[in-house]
Amino acid sequence: MIKFLFKGIWRDSSRSRLPILIVSIGVFLTIVMSAFMAGVMGDVVDMNARFSTGHVKVMTRAYADNEEQLPNDLAILGVDSLEKALETQYPHMQWVQRIRFGGLMDVPDEKGETRAQGPVSAMGIALIDTDDNKGSEGQLLSPEVQRLHIAESLKSGKIPQAPGEVLLSDAFAKKLDIQLGDAITFFGTTMYGSMTFKNFTVVGTVAFGSQALDRGGLIVDLQDAKQVLDMEDAAGELLGYFDNGLYDDESAQRIAQRFNQQYETTEDEFAPVMLRLKEQNQLASLIDYTERMSGIFVGIFVVAMSIVLWNTGLLGGLRRYSEFGVRLALGEAKGHIYRTLIYESVLIGIMGSVVGTLAGIGVAFWLQEKGLDFSGLMQNVSMMMPTVYRARITPETFFIGFIPGLFSMVLGQALSGIGVYQRDTAQLFKELEV
Amino acid sequence: MEKNKIISIEHLTKRFPVGKGEFTALKDINLEFRKGEFAGLVGPSGSGKTTMLNIIGSLDSPSEGKAMVLGRSIADLSHQEAAALRNRHIGFIFQEYHLLPVYTVYENVEFSLLLQGMEASKRKKAVMEALEWVDLTDKVDSKPAKLSGGESQRVAIARAMVKRPEILLADEPSANLDAKNAHNILQLMKKLNQELETTFIFSTHDEKVMQYLDRIISLEDGKVVKDEKMKVEF
């Protein structure tokens, strides 16, 4: 019977063409929207994880409470032993120390006089690594360099290989007319509140594609940061990353709960606390909001498509009353006719969903590769967000369109088919004579 | 059930709601049909012929009285039971043929057997046999749009007869056919009536049909005004 129905749909293009087209368009838009949202959210979460939040982050309670002020005077002391303990306790995670700090950057001329000056937001990471992690060109790349995609973000110069070498954001370097090899002086305060300064050499410039990072960023080696800030065996943040590089909220929650339980009873404001990614940078509300918006978007599609398909089904049904009358005469029950209409809608829904999914994945793939550049609109955005937004094709992309595609088609047909049920058999049969 | 009596109608009345009132299409009808009859309901438009066929065909039910078809009371049948009765025991032929346009001749004839859930090999044999009766085995793959009026009606006959029904109801089957095709169709139906002992009941006011009938029941304003046996010779 299904084969029989399929033949009917296949041969009667007026019965299938419009519904398939409508379903395809809806599914196409759902797929593109879903992949784009997944890409955008993935990029935002990924960027936050890599640069700021980790998959989990350990800080002191006091530091966590004032995190936006980068209060290194509240940093974790004895961080090396804590890092080792975490590595033992959670062997499937990678732990890294980070120090974020701010200060003033002075650019001297050849006589040592100030040529340019500006506030700088700096990050101390393990830039220089003694392990044999080679990049594509054979240079040593630390896990942090790989994690932050520094090699890919390098606009000029090279990755620091020796103490005292730093990277500067490309936009900042251009603004202050800093050339590779130029010396810069950082002025700031140590974790104990005394003034400190240190000369660095700019060996490379980077652009991460985020206004928040690219506006005035300085990347220094962790040991240099420790030295200049007087943070021997201390670090503001200890970030944890899952080995596979993918954020898993359930695992992160479990790990954070287990870690925080150890310090539940202490009142010490310098006791460490672990926060998962979703608890930082208001990412939870952003993710929830995006998921809600995606749900609403898909819901609107389902309702709109169902109404259109209902209408299409009504028109098609009117055209087919003669056929229904004949089928009744041949001994088909009304319920069976109604069920075959639903089967037909499933077949049409599948066909439309396949067409829409293929088209949607095609466009999503293009968006994944090319992306949409919103940098012009994000000049003053302080949130850590990429400027080029890309779609991301996930396993979900391949089936998510079938939900609105099938559901709306079946719902539309079910509503329009009620007319068959409500009509008296004799009345339906009488339509034959019309 | 008396031997050979396959349809029994007693004091049948059928009313339809019209606006706030009612229209009585059939009034106190009493009729019986026996196996193998070749009978016709004749009368002008609005006389109740089609309503009578619909009730016998279990597409409609009486307002009053009783209609027994093959031992079943039409008024007591559920939708499913009525559909099953039509599917297995009653065939329909229409004035406009009403073939399903997207399906081939073979598929149109096959449809009611598909509904019965008959297995493919038996189905194929039955369809080809039905198409042989109407001499259309060379048109199995044709679509209805490619057929002439006579051929279309022969397909409709094959479709109605493929399940070998006890009763075949034909509503003005020759109305859209020229004289030659009408005679061909009627001769074919008469032949099937004799060979398969199927009871044919026509609704008609076509003289060409009447000359083939062995019983003519005249209806006027919903009442039987005459019920006469005819002597037909071929």
XYZ file of C-alpha atoms in Angstrom:
668
model
C 0.000 0.000 0.000
C 2.854 2.364 0.846
C 4.352 1.648 -2.573
C 0.974 2.389 -4.139
C 0.735 5.697 -2.263
C 4.305 6.599 -3.167
C 3.519 6.083 -6.845
C 0.558 8.435 -6.497
C 2.663 11.132 -4.867
C 5.482 10.696 -7.342
C 3.240 10.890 -10.383
C 0.851 13.583 -9.197
C 3.200 16.528 -8.976
C 0.374 18.922 -8.076
C -0.232 16.823 -4.957
C 3.390 16.752 -3.878
C 5.267 19.642 -5.498
C 3.933 22.517 -3.374
C 4.046 20.674 -0.010
C 7.559 19.382 -0.751
C 8.619 22.907 -1.691
C 7.152 24.375 1.503
C 8.656 21.674 3.704
C 12.008 22.003 1.931
C 12.105 25.771 2.488
C 11.183 25.408 6.151
C 13.680 22.621 6.723
C 16.346 24.534 4.807
C 15.870 27.632 6.976
C 15.801 25.535 10.143
C 19.042 23.776 9.207
C 20.864 26.960 8.257
C 19.623 28.767 11.355
C 20.442 25.836 13.609
C 23.926 25.318 12.151
C 24.624 29.035 12.285
C 23.461 29.311 15.895
C 25.507 26.222 16.788
C 28.501 27.800 15.082
C 28.078 31.176 16.737
C 27.464 29.728 20.175
C 30.217 27.175 19.693
C 32.636 29.927 18.697
C 31.629 32.174 21.597
C 31.882 29.325 24.108
C 35.070 28.033 22.560
C 36.698 31.456 22.548
C 35.679 32.091 26.142
C 36.932 28.667 27.169
C 40.277 29.101 25.447
C 40.994 32.657 26.571
C 39.143 33.176 29.780
C 37.050 30.551 31.503
C 38.649 27.198 30.720
C 36.237 24.286 30.946
C 36.596 24.784 34.678
C 38.553 27.445 36.492
C 40.041 27.476 39.984
C 40.521 30.797 41.782
C 40.478 31.923 45.353
C 37.029 32.829 46.598
C 38.067 36.453 46.990
C 39.535 36.584 43.477
C 36.362 35.003 42.057
C 34.219 37.638 43.771
C 36.196 40.473 42.161
C 37.344 38.731 39.009
C 36.540 41.573 36.633
C 39.080 43.749 38.496
C 41.852 41.159 37.889
C 42.843 41.286 41.592
C 46.174 39.498 41.593
C 46.653 40.447 45.245
C 43.982 37.780 45.844
C 45.726 35.165 43.673
C 46.254 31.521 44.578
C 49.424 30.968 46.565
C 51.104 27.575 46.381
C 49.641 27.167 42.920
C 52.247 24.660 41.755
C 51.291 22.117 44.410
C 47.582 22.745 43.780
C 48.162 22.163 40.071
C 49.956 18.901 40.788
C 47.148 17.813 43.119
C 44.568 18.563 40.430
C 46.591 16.649 37.839
C 46.578 13.648 40.143
C 42.916 13.993 41.086
C 41.665 14.624 37.525
C 44.122 12.908 35.180
C 41.825 13.310 32.162
C 42.147 17.071 32.284
C 44.895 19.483 31.389
C 45.623 22.177 33.966
C 47.281 25.470 33.185
C 48.149 28.550 35.184
C 47.168 31.944 33.854
C 47.829 35.427 35.123
C 45.742 38.274 33.741
C 46.884 41.737 34.618
C 46.727 45.303 33.445
C 49.079 48.223 33.369
C 50.642 50.897 31.252
C 52.776 50.220 28.224
C 55.455 52.721 27.282
C 57.157 52.744 23.892
C 60.521 54.519 23.997
C 62.297 56.139 21.064
C 66.007 55.576 20.266
C 66.957 58.052 23.014
C 64.852 56.258 25.590
C 62.213 58.991 25.684
C 58.529 58.071 25.568
C 57.353 57.864 21.971
C 53.942 56.380 22.665
C 52.039 55.139 25.657
C 48.791 53.298 26.336
C 46.907 51.089 28.774
C 47.430 47.423 28.179
C 45.561 44.296 29.116
C 48.057 41.495 29.513
C 47.871 37.763 29.835
C 50.605 35.544 31.149
C 50.510 32.078 29.666
C 53.014 29.244 29.295
C 54.303 30.529 25.948
C 57.658 28.884 26.102
C 57.560 25.162 26.493
C 60.442 22.793 26.958
C 58.446 19.783 25.804
C 58.857 18.720 22.197
C 55.616 20.160 20.784
C 56.422 21.096 17.232
C 54.291 23.316 15.027
C 53.822 23.022 11.304
C 57.059 24.885 10.622
C 59.051 22.907 13.139
C 59.150 25.554 15.879
C 58.378 24.609 19.473
C 54.754 25.210 20.379
C 53.521 24.958 23.946
C 50.066 23.437 24.611
C 48.885 26.949 25.477
C 50.093 28.310 22.138
C 48.174 25.536 20.434
C 45.096 26.027 22.618
C 44.916 29.754 21.887
C 45.619 29.189 18.166
C 48.416 31.690 18.434
C 50.309 30.320 15.452
C 47.171 30.731 13.304
C 46.519 34.203 14.723
C 50.041 35.463 14.147
C 49.897 38.476 11.836
C 53.635 39.154 11.815
C 56.814 37.977 13.471
C 57.178 34.778 15.438
C 56.077 33.082 18.602
C 58.296 34.032 21.587
C 61.028 31.502 22.187
C 62.965 33.205 24.980
C 62.200 35.065 28.194
C 61.445 38.757 27.654
C 59.858 38.203 24.250
C 56.195 39.159 23.912
C 53.336 39.245 21.457
C 51.248 42.336 20.944
C 47.849 42.683 19.383
C 48.232 43.705 15.769
C 45.736 46.564 16.023
C 47.473 47.902 19.131
C 50.909 47.658 17.523
C 49.690 49.565 14.480
C 48.027 52.187 16.634
C 51.239 52.859 18.595
C 53.432 52.349 15.520
C 55.380 49.521 17.137
C 57.639 47.452 14.854
C 58.904 43.942 15.384
C 62.009 44.005 17.545
C 60.981 47.239 19.290
C 61.391 47.377 23.030
C 58.432 48.218 25.207
C 58.235 48.870 28.928
C 55.434 47.547 31.075
C 54.481 49.511 34.200
C 52.192 47.977 36.804
C 51.900 46.752 40.369
C 53.065 43.533 41.919
C 50.658 41.266 43.746
C 51.832 42.916 46.926
C 50.949 46.404 45.680
C 54.391 47.819 44.915
C 55.237 49.400 41.596
C 56.982 47.285 39.019
C 58.267 47.660 35.500
C 60.013 45.465 32.972
C 61.295 45.783 29.434
C 60.053 43.373 26.795
C 60.810 42.880 23.115
C 57.955 42.618 20.681
C 58.631 39.623 18.450
C 55.202 39.156 16.923
C 51.745 40.598 16.473
C 48.480 38.697 16.667
C 44.813 39.193 15.773
C 42.378 36.782 17.402
C 39.257 38.083 15.663
C 37.730 39.425 18.862
C 37.557 43.125 19.590
C 37.836 42.431 23.319
C 41.147 40.648 22.814
C 42.546 42.641 19.932
C 41.980 46.142 21.271
C 44.985 46.344 23.589
C 46.349 42.921 24.259
C 49.791 41.868 25.391
C 50.779 38.219 25.708
C 53.767 37.405 27.839
C 55.291 34.190 29.043
C 53.950 33.001 32.387
C 57.365 33.054 34.029
C 57.931 36.646 32.891
C 54.550 37.585 34.321
C 55.371 35.887 37.604
C 58.653 37.694 37.762
C 57.305 41.150 37.003
C 54.301 40.775 39.312
C 56.304 39.097 42.043
C 54.081 36.050 41.874
C 56.507 33.242 42.624
C 54.404 30.074 43.055
C 51.244 32.125 42.590
C 48.758 32.591 39.805
C 45.438 34.348 39.498
C 43.729 31.468 37.747
C 44.179 27.765 37.241
C 42.265 26.610 34.207
C 41.225 23.031 33.470
C 40.498 21.647 30.004
C 39.050 18.301 29.043
C 41.564 16.219 27.110
C 39.334 16.036 24.021
C 39.019 19.832 23.947
C 35.219 19.701 24.091
C 33.195 21.209 26.904
C 30.946 18.730 28.704
C 28.768 20.564 31.201
C 27.715 17.457 33.128
C 31.299 16.324 33.704
C 32.378 19.860 34.520
C 29.594 20.137 37.076
C 30.571 16.808 38.643
C 34.239 17.777 38.842
C 33.496 21.226 40.277
C 31.122 19.791 42.888
C 33.657 17.208 43.958
C 36.434 19.784 44.192
C 34.368 22.383 46.027
C 33.145 19.827 48.581
C 36.687 19.690 49.990
C 36.477 23.355 51.013
C 32.830 23.559 52.044
C 33.558 23.830 55.739
C 36.296 26.430 55.639
C 35.595 30.142 55.989
C 38.938 31.099 54.438
C 38.357 33.656 51.686
C 41.564 32.459 50.025
C 40.316 28.884 49.799
C 40.156 27.754 46.183
C 36.852 27.532 44.401
C 36.181 25.851 41.076
C 33.702 27.334 38.596
C 32.607 25.602 35.419
C 32.424 27.406 32.088
C 28.677 28.048 32.219
C 29.030 29.787 35.577
C 31.384 32.401 34.174
C 31.070 35.437 31.889
C 27.254 35.082 31.955
C 27.624 32.233 29.488
C 24.856 30.175 31.057
C 22.237 32.826 30.343
C 23.669 33.373 26.870
C 23.564 29.646 26.076
C 20.097 29.253 27.594
C 18.855 32.313 25.715
C 20.243 30.982 22.435
C 18.713 27.562 23.012
C 15.385 29.190 23.849
C 15.575 31.370 20.753
C 16.400 28.328 18.617
C 13.402 26.513 20.095
C 11.120 29.487 19.457
C 12.470 29.841 15.934
C 11.845 26.164 15.135
C 8.412 26.427 16.815
C 7.452 29.400 14.647
C 8.501 27.464 11.564
C 6.434 24.473 12.606
C 3.322 26.599 13.208
C 3.742 28.686 10.045
C 4.468 25.688 7.857
C 1.610 23.721 9.423
C -0.841 26.516 8.609
C 0.389 26.753 5.021
C 0.364 22.964 4.645
C -3.050 22.764 6.257
C -4.302 25.188 3.652
C -2.508 23.294 0.897
C -3.960 20.053 2.211
C -7.454 21.557 2.190
C -7.091 22.665 -1.414
C -5.578 19.318 -2.380
C -8.272 17.502 -0.429
C -11.038 19.368 -2.239
C -9.467 18.373 -5.525
C -9.313 14.782 -4.323
C -12.848 14.375 -2.977
C -13.714 12.557 -6.189
C -10.841 10.153 -5.537
C -11.954 9.674 -1.932
C -15.485 8.904 -3.131
C -14.208 6.229 -5.502
C -12.029 4.737 -2.809
C -14.995 4.614 -0.443
C -17.001 2.855 -3.139
C -14.201 0.351 -3.624
C -14.465 -0.514 0.044
C -11.897 1.657 1.750
C -12.978 2.847 5.188
C -12.900 6.565 6.002
C -10.399 5.889 8.757
C -8.152 4.092 6.275
C -8.364 7.002 3.824
C -7.421 9.349 6.661
C -4.517 7.122 7.636
C -3.275 6.975 4.046
C -3.356 10.782 3.974
C -1.126 10.739 7.040
C 1.180 8.146 5.430
C 1.349 10.355 2.347
C 2.220 13.339 4.511
C 4.991 11.312 6.148
C 6.364 10.403 2.709
C 6.113 14.008 1.501
C 7.555 15.238 4.805
C 10.522 12.884 4.417
C 11.080 13.912 0.799
C 10.842 17.611 1.650
C 13.046 17.159 4.682
C 15.715 15.346 2.658
C 15.699 18.064 -0.027
C 15.694 20.845 2.589
C 18.405 19.147 4.640
C 20.679 18.705 1.628
C 20.202 22.333 0.577
C 20.565 23.531 4.173
C 23.743 21.549 4.753
C 25.153 22.944 1.492
C 24.623 26.527 2.646
C 25.679 25.701 6.215
C 28.888 24.192 4.843
C 29.535 27.385 2.894
C 28.887 29.437 6.039
C 31.157 27.124 7.988
C 33.988 27.619 5.540
C 33.528 31.317 4.709
C 31.677 32.770 7.692
C 30.039 36.161 7.949
C 32.247 39.075 8.956
C 30.574 41.345 11.495
C 33.739 43.175 12.534
C 32.325 46.479 11.271
C 29.441 46.178 13.710
C 31.573 45.131 16.675
C 34.077 47.967 17.019
C 33.095 48.721 20.604
C 32.015 45.304 21.839
C 33.765 44.445 25.084
C 32.414 40.896 25.321
C 34.696 38.125 24.202
C 33.051 37.327 20.896
C 34.471 36.521 17.488
C 34.025 39.037 14.684
C 33.616 36.419 11.971
C 30.680 34.146 12.589
C 30.617 30.715 11.094
C 28.046 27.962 10.967
C 28.988 24.629 12.476
C 27.750 21.367 11.010
C 27.147 18.982 13.882
C 25.496 15.534 13.937
C 22.321 17.391 14.943
C 22.368 19.339 11.663
C 21.631 16.144 9.747
C 18.364 15.379 11.529
C 17.050 18.538 13.171
C 15.209 19.614 10.002
C 13.180 16.413 10.023
C 11.433 17.518 13.209
C 9.680 20.595 11.752
C 9.551 19.020 8.273
C 7.716 15.882 9.285
C 5.761 17.379 12.157
C 4.352 20.335 10.229
C 3.496 18.220 7.190
C 1.735 15.581 9.270
C -0.023 18.209 11.400
C -1.106 20.187 8.315
C -2.411 17.045 6.616
C -4.042 15.782 9.805
C -5.945 19.056 10.154
C -7.001 19.224 6.525
C -7.897 15.524 6.507
C -10.377 15.980 9.351
C -12.802 17.129 6.650
C -12.796 13.585 5.294
C -13.660 12.235 8.700
C -16.370 14.740 9.452
C -18.202 14.261 6.193
C -20.832 11.573 5.951
C -19.777 8.704 3.749
C -22.742 9.308 1.464
C -21.889 13.014 1.266
C -18.316 12.242 0.297
C -19.574 9.784 -2.244
C -21.991 12.370 -3.560
C -19.048 14.663 -4.333
C -18.372 12.246 -7.158
C -21.346 13.647 -8.972
C -20.152 17.243 -8.647
C -32.436 -15.905 4.437
C -34.572 -17.328 1.698
C -32.464 -19.142 -0.879
C -31.078 -16.794 -3.586
C -32.586 -13.698 -1.957
C -29.576 -11.433 -1.487
C -31.206 -8.038 -0.962
C -34.346 -7.408 1.023
C -35.799 -3.936 1.548
C -38.801 -3.456 3.822
C -40.696 -0.224 4.418
C -37.589 1.784 3.631
C -37.823 5.528 3.961
C -34.956 7.950 3.520
C -35.098 11.589 4.459
C -32.461 14.287 4.034
C -32.316 17.525 5.984
C -32.879 20.521 3.713
C -32.498 23.844 5.481
C -34.746 23.657 8.524
C -36.985 21.039 6.946
C -36.583 17.607 5.400
C -36.725 16.112 1.945
C -38.015 12.559 1.618
C -36.060 10.817 -1.120
C -37.549 7.320 -0.645
C -40.943 6.503 0.804
C -41.908 3.141 2.206
C -40.056 1.026 -0.353
C -40.407 -2.762 -0.347
C -38.168 -4.690 -2.723
C -36.257 -7.940 -3.018
C -33.410 -8.909 -5.321
C -32.272 -12.429 -6.076
C -28.895 -13.763 -7.024
C -28.058 -13.245 -10.695
C -30.708 -10.635 -11.447
C -30.011 -7.993 -14.092
C -32.318 -5.317 -12.775
C -32.706 -1.605 -13.213
C -34.078 1.263 -11.175
C -35.549 3.646 -13.703
C -37.115 6.990 -13.332
C -36.566 10.701 -13.797
C -33.966 12.729 -11.927
C -34.858 13.086 -8.244
C -36.932 9.933 -8.214
C -34.626 8.295 -5.628
C -32.615 5.897 -7.836
C -29.184 6.973 -6.641
C -30.310 7.118 -3.011
C -31.510 3.548 -3.328
C -28.199 2.441 -4.839
C -26.296 4.237 -2.041
C -28.275 2.424 0.617
C -27.864 -0.966 -1.056
C -24.164 -0.162 -1.435
C -23.910 0.605 2.325
C -22.823 4.172 1.603
C -25.923 5.499 3.319
C -28.437 4.095 5.759
C -32.223 4.164 5.979
C -34.095 6.748 8.053
C -36.819 4.181 8.644
C -37.414 0.581 7.662
C -34.922 -2.113 6.940
C -32.384 -2.831 4.226
C -30.775 -6.270 4.394
C -27.873 -6.889 2.017
C -26.315 -10.359 1.961
C -27.893 -11.002 5.342
C -26.571 -7.838 6.967
C -28.709 -4.953 8.145
C -27.270 -1.807 6.560
C -28.507 0.378 9.426
C -26.542 -1.663 11.961
C -23.198 -1.665 10.151
C -20.299 0.362 11.517
C -18.146 2.381 9.081
C -15.594 -0.398 8.993
C -18.170 -3.148 8.496
C -19.839 -1.195 5.704
C -16.455 -0.631 4.047
C -15.631 -4.342 4.357
C -19.003 -5.236 2.803
C -18.314 -2.958 -0.157
C -14.753 -4.135 -0.478
C -15.584 -7.834 -0.658
C -19.129 -8.113 -1.941
C -20.267 -4.996 -3.795
C -18.890 -3.367 -6.930
C -19.676 0.102 -8.254
C -19.701 1.515 -11.761
C -20.235 5.223 -12.352
C -21.421 7.372 -15.195
C -18.127 9.340 -15.172
C -15.961 6.170 -14.813
C -13.955 7.835 -11.996
C -10.720 6.034 -12.635
C -7.829 7.245 -10.507
C -5.944 9.392 -13.026
C -2.395 8.970 -11.704
C -2.540 5.199 -11.755
C -2.320 2.853 -14.722
C -5.143 0.626 -15.884
C -3.539 -2.297 -14.058
C -3.174 -0.317 -10.808
C -6.748 0.978 -10.972
C -8.058 -2.558 -11.228
C -5.636 -3.787 -8.581
C -6.645 -1.219 -5.938
C -9.567 -3.008 -4.278
C -7.506 -6.208 -4.053
C -4.741 -4.229 -2.351
C -7.327 -3.130 0.196
C -8.218 -6.775 0.762
C -4.552 -7.499 1.479
C -4.422 -10.161 -1.212
C -0.940 -11.506 -1.897
C 0.859 -10.185 -4.983
C 0.808 -13.301 -7.163
C -2.930 -13.924 -6.643
C -3.576 -10.247 -7.177
C -1.780 -10.210 -10.485
C -3.663 -13.278 -11.695
C -7.019 -11.780 -10.713
C -6.266 -8.401 -12.315
C -5.149 -9.951 -15.591
C -8.218 -12.179 -15.629
C -10.479 -9.163 -15.090
C -8.720 -7.277 -17.879
C -9.183 -10.299 -20.142
C -12.957 -10.202 -19.485
C -13.036 -6.633 -20.758
C -10.441 -7.278 -23.470
C -7.940 -4.684 -22.244
C -4.846 -6.746 -21.531
C -2.957 -4.603 -24.047
C -3.647 -1.450 -22.014
C -2.279 -2.492 -18.635
C 0.295 0.295 -18.518
C -1.903 3.018 -19.992
C -3.092 5.925 -17.917
C -6.837 6.730 -17.927
C -6.220 9.975 -19.841
C -5.074 7.902 -22.827
C -8.239 5.787 -22.950
C -11.429 6.360 -24.891
C -14.759 6.603 -23.063
C -15.642 2.988 -23.906
C -12.237 1.747 -22.768
C -12.474 3.757 -19.548
C -15.852 2.229 -18.741
C -14.478 -1.257 -19.475
C -11.643 -0.572 -17.009
C -14.262 0.547 -14.484
C -16.126 -2.740 -15.044
C -12.899 -4.722 -14.575
C -12.196 -2.744 -11.397
C -15.667 -3.513 -10.057
C -15.601 -7.179 -11.087
C -12.015 -8.108 -10.156
C -13.046 -8.998 -6.621
C -15.939 -11.101 -7.974
C -18.649 -9.295 -6.019
C -22.098 -10.762 -5.454
C -23.685 -7.408 -6.273
C -22.711 -4.801 -8.861
C -24.305 -1.360 -8.681
C -24.129 0.726 -11.863
C -25.184 4.350 -11.819
C -26.040 5.499 -15.372
C -23.128 3.489 -16.833
C -23.921 4.272 -20.457
C -24.786 7.944 -20.138
C -21.441 9.157 -21.474
C -21.070 6.568 -24.197
C -22.136 6.524 -27.818
C -24.661 3.900 -28.900
C -22.088 1.389 -30.118
C -19.960 1.575 -27.004
C -23.049 1.497 -24.787
C -24.190 -1.746 -26.399
C -20.721 -3.245 -26.127
C -20.562 -2.390 -22.443
C -24.017 -3.727 -21.735
C -23.335 -6.949 -23.610
C -20.168 -7.343 -21.589
C -22.017 -6.808 -18.337
C -24.762 -9.204 -19.351
C -22.143 -11.810 -20.175
C -20.465 -11.383 -16.801
C -23.867 -11.525 -15.127
C -24.553 -14.856 -16.732
C -21.108 -16.366 -16.319
C -20.411 -15.211 -12.757
C -24.025 -14.981 -11.525
C -23.352 -11.477 -10.243
C -26.492 -9.481 -9.450
C -26.461 -6.248 -11.467
C -28.602 -3.317 -10.349
C -28.645 -0.294 -12.601
C -29.840 3.205 -12.025
C -30.804 4.537 -15.426
C -33.218 6.308 -17.674
C -31.405 5.219 -20.805
C -33.550 3.207 -23.227
C -30.467 1.348 -24.444
C -29.888 -0.026 -20.958
C -33.525 -0.897 -20.416
C -33.635 -3.269 -23.345
C -30.992 -5.427 -21.655
C -32.678 -5.543 -18.236
C -34.646 -8.566 -17.131
C -36.390 -6.579 -14.430
C -37.356 -2.917 -14.421
C -38.339 -1.141 -11.221
C -39.836 2.264 -11.912
C -39.457 4.952 -9.280
C -41.314 8.214 -9.091
C -41.037 10.756 -6.269
C -39.360 8.174 -4.074
C -41.969 5.474 -4.561
C -41.971 2.256 -6.530
C -44.664 2.681 -9.133
C -43.983 -0.388 -11.205
C -41.879 -3.558 -10.808
C -41.960 -5.749 -13.890
C -40.066 -8.761 -15.186
C -38.884 -8.460 -18.766
C -38.210 -11.100 -21.307
C -34.874 -10.430 -22.905
C -33.414 -12.365 -25.772
C -29.983 -11.996 -27.380
